Coordinates of C-alpha atoms and ligand atoms in Angstrom, one line a residue:
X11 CA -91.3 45.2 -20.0
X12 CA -87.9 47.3 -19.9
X13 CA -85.9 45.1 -17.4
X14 CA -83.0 46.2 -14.9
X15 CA -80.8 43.0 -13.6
X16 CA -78.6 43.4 -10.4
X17 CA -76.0 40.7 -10.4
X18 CA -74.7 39.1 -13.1
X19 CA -74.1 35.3 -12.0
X20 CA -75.9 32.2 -12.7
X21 CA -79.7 32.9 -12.2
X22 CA -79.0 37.0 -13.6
X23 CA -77.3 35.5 -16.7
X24 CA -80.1 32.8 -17.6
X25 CA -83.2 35.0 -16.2
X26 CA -81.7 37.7 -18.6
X27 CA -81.4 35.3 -21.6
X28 CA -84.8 34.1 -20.7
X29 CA -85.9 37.8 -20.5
X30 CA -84.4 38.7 -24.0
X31 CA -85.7 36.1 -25.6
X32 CA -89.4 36.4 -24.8
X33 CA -88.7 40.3 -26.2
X34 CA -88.8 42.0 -23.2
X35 CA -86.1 45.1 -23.3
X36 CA -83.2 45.0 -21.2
X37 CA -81.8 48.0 -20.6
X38 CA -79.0 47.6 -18.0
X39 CA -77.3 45.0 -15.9
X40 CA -75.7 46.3 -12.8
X41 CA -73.2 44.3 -10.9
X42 CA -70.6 45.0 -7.8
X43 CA -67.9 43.9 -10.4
X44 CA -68.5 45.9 -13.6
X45 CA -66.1 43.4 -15.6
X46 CA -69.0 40.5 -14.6
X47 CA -71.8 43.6 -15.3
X48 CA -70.0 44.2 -18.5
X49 CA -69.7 40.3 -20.1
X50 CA -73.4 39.9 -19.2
X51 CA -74.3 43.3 -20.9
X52 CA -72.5 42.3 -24.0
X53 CA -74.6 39.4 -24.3
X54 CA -77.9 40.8 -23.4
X55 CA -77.1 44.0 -25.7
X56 CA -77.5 46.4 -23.1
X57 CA -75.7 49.1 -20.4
X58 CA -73.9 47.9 -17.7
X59 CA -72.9 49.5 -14.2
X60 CA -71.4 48.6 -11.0
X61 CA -73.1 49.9 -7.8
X62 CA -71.2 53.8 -7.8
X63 CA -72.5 54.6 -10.9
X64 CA -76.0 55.6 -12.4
X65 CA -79.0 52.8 -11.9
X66 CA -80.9 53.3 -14.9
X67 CA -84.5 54.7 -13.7
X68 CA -86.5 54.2 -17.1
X69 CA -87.4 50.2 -16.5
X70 CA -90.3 48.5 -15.0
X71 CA -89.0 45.9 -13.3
X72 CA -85.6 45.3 -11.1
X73 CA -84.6 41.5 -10.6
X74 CA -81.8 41.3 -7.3
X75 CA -80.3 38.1 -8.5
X76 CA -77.6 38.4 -6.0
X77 CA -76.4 36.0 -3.0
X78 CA -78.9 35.8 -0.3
X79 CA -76.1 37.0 2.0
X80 CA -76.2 40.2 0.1
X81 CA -79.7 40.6 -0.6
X82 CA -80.0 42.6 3.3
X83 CA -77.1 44.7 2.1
X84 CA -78.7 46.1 -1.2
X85 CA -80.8 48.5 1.2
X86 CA -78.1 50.9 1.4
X87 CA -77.4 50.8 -2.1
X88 CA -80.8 50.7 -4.0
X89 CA -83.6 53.5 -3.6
X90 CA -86.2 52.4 -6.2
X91 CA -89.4 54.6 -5.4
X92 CA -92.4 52.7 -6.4
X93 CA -90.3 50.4 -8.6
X94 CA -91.6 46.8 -9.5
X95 CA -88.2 44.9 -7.6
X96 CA -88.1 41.6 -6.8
X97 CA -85.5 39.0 -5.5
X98 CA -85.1 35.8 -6.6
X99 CA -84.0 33.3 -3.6
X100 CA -86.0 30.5 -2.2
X101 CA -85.1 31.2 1.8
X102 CA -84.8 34.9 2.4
X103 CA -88.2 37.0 3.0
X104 CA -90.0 39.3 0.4
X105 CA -89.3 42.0 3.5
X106 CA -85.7 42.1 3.0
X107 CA -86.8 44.7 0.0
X108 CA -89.0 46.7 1.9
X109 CA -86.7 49.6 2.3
X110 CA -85.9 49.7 -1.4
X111 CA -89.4 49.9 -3.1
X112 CA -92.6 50.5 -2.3
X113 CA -93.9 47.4 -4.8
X114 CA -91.9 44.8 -4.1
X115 CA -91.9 40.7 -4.1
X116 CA -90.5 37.7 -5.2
X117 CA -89.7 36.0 -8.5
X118 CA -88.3 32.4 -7.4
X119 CA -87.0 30.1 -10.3
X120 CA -87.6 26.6 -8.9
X121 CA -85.0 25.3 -10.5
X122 CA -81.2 24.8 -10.8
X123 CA -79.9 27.1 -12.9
X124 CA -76.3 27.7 -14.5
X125 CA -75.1 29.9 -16.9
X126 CA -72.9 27.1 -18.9
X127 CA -76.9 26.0 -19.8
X128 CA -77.2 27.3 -23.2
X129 CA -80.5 25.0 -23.6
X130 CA -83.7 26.2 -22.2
X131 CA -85.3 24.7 -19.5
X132 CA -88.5 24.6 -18.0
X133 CA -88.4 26.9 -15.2
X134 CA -91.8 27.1 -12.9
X135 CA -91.6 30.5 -10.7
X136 CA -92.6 31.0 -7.0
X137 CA -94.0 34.6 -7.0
X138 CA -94.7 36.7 -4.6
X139 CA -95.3 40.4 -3.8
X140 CA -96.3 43.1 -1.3
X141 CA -99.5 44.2 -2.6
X142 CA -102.3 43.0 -4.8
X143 CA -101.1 45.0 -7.8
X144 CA -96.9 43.8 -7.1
X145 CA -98.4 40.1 -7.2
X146 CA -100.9 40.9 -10.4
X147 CA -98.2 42.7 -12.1
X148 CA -95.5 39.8 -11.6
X149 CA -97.8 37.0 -12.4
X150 CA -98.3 38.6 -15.9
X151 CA -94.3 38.6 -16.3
X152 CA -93.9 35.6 -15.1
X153 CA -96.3 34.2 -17.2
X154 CA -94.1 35.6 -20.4
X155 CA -91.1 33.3 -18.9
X156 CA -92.6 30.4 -18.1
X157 CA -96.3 28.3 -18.4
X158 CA -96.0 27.3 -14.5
X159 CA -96.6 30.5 -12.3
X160 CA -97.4 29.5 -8.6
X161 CA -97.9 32.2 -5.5
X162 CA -96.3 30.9 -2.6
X163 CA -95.4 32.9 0.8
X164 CA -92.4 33.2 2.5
X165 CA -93.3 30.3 4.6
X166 CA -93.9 28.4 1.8
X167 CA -91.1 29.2 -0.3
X168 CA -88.9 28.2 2.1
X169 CA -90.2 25.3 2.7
X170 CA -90.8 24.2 -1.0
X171 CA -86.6 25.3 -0.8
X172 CA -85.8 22.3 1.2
X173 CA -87.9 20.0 -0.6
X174 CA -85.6 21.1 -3.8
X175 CA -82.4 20.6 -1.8
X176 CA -83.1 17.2 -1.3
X177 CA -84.4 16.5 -4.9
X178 CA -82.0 18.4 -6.5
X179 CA -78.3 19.1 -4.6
X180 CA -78.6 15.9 -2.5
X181 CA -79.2 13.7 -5.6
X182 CA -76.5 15.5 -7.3
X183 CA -73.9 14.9 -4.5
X184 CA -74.9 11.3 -4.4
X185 CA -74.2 10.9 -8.0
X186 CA -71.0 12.6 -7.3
X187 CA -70.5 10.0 -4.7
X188 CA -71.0 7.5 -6.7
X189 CA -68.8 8.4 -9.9
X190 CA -66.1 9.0 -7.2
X191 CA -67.0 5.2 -6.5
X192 CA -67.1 4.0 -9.9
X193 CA -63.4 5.6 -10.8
X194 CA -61.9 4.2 -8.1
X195 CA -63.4 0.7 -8.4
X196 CA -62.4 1.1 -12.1
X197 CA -66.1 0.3 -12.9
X198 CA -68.5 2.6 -15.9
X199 CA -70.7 5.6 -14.0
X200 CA -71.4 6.3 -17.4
X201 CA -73.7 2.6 -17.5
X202 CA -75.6 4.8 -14.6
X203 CA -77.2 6.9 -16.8
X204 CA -80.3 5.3 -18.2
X205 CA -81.4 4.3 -14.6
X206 CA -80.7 8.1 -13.4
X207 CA -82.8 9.1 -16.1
X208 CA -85.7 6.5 -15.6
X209 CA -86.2 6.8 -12.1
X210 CA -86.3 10.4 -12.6
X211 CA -89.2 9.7 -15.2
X212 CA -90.9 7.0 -13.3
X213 CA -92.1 9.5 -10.6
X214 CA -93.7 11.7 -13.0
X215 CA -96.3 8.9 -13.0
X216 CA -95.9 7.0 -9.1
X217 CA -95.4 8.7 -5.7
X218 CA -91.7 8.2 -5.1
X219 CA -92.6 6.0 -1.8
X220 CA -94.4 3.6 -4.0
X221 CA -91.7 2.9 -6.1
X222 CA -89.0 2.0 -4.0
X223 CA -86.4 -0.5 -5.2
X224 CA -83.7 -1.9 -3.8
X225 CA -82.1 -4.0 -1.1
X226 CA -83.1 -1.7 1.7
X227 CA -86.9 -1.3 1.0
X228 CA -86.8 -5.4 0.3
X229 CA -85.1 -6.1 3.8
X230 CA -82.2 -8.0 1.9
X231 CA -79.9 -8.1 4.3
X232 CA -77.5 -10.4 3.0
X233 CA -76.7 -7.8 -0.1
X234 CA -76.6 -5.1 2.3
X235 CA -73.7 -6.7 3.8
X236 CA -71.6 -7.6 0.8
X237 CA -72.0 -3.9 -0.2
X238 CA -71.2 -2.6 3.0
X239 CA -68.0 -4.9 3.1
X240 CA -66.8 -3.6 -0.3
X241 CA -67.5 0.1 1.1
X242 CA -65.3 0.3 3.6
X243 CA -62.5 1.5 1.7
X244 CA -64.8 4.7 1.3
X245 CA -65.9 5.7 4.3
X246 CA -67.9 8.5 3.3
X247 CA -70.2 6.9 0.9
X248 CA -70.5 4.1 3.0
X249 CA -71.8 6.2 6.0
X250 CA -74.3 8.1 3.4
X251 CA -75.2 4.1 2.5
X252 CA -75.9 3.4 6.2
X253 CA -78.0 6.2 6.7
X254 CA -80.4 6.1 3.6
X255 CA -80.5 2.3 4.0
X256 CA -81.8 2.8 7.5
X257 CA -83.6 6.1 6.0
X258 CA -85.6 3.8 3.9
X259 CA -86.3 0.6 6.1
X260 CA -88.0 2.8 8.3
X261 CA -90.5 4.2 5.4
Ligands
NAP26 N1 -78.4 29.1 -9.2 C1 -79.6 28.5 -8.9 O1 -79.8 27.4 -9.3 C2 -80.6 29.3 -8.2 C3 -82.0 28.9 -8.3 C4 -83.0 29.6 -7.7 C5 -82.6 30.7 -6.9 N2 -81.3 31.1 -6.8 C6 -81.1 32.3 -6.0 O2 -80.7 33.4 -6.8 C7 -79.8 34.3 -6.2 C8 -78.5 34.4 -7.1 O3 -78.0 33.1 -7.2 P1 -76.9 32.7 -8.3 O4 -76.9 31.2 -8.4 O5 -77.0 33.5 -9.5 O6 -75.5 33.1 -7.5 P2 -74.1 33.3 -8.2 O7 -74.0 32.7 -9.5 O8 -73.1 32.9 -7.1 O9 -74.1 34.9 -8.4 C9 -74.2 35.7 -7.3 C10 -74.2 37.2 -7.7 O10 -74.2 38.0 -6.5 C11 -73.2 38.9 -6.5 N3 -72.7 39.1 -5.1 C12 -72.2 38.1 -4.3 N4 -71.9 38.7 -3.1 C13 -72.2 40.0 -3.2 C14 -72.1 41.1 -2.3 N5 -71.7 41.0 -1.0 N6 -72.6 42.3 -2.7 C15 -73.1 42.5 -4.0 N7 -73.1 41.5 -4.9 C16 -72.7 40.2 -4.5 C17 -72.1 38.3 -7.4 O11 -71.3 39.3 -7.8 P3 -69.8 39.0 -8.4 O12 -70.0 38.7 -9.8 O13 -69.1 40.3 -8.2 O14 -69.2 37.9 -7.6 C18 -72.9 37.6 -8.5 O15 -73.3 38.6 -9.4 C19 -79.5 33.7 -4.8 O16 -80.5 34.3 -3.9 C20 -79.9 32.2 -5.0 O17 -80.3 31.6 -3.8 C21 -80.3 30.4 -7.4

């Protein structure tokens, strides 16, 4: 496929990669800041624009990888025709391209992506299209990029969105949290690591709920207490502790 890329951040840069790698032709990269347009371009060996100049019209497929707030904006900017163009955020409608393309839908990476990642990643899409032949056509991409292709409506997008919040940005900010801890307490987060790592394994086998460890899902009050008393000189990580403690007594 001969692939356009609006936006050049995180997801544009490792979508592109992804693209380039499985041999499908990038031809331009089009950003509203041609220097960002241009670094991406130079990487993916192709042209580069920013938003007043030429859109190339040759390719088969436009990916808007660009904040959700300015997804509703790219109307005004973008005219493709009958253009294969997709979005690629979990919590803003397919429709929001209606105006730009007569074939249009959704290609959401369900995952948290960066453009530091130099590794690849397993990346399963959300896809989603207007028509029959938008979602036929995208699943056959897709399928180039990754071996898990799912079709999921808006509705259900969205609300698989939330569900990767919580696995994914909520985790993160309580490991955050926690390393904040351990410098302060002068204590290893690096010692963490194997039991991140393990109880992110465990529940490729268990439902998380039946694997619960830990003072609050054992009732062990006394612990509780002696963590909570040595929390108080951190006030936000002991209210998170309060909350998820009473999060997970109540099952
Ligand atoms: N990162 C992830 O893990 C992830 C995963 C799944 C889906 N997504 C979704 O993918 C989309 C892109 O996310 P991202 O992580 O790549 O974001 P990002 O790294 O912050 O990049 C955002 C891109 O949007 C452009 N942009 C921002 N405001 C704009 C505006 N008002 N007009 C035109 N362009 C604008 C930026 O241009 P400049 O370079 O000029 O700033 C940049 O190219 C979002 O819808 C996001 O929800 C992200």
């Amino acid at each position: 496929m001969k692939i356009v890329i609006i936006g050049s951040g995180n997801v544009a840069t490792v979508l592109g990669r992804l693209c380039k790698k499985r041999q499908h032709e990038m031809v331009q990269v089009v950003s509203r800041n041609a220097a960002h347009a241009k670094i991406l371009a130079n990487e993916l060996n192709c042209a580069y624009a920013d938003y007043d100049e030429k859109l190339n019209e040759s390719a088969d497929i436009y990916i808007i990888a660009v904040a959700d707030t300015a997804l509703q904006e790219m109307n005004s900017r973008l005219h493709l025709g009958n253009k294969l163009t997709v979005h690629t955020a979990g919590s803003v409608s397919k429709e929001v391209l209606k105006d730009i393309s007569h074939n249009y839908g959704v290609l959401y990476p369900l995952q948290s992506l960066r453009k530091e990642m130099q590794y690849e990643t397993d990346i399963p899409f959300l896809i989603d299209g207007n028509t029959a032949d938008a979602i036929t056509l995208l699943e056959d991409f897709a399928s180039t990029l990754s071996a898990t292709i799912t079709k999921a409506t808006d509705d259900e997008r969205l609300k698989l969105h939330v569900a990767a919040v919580m696995v994914s940005n909520f985790t993160n900010h309580l490991y955050a949290l926690a390393e904040d801890f351990c410098k302060k307490e002068g204590v290893d987060f690096g010692l963490l690591i194997p039991l991140i790592k393990e109880t992110a394994e465990r529940i490729q086998q268990f439902s998380p709920a039946d694997v619960q460890t830990g003072p609050a899902v054992r009732n062990d009050i006394f612990t509780i207490d002696k963590h909570l008393r040595i929390l108080t000189e951190h006030p936000q990580l002991k209210y998170m502790y309060i909350k998820l403690t009473d999060s997970i007594m109540k099952g």
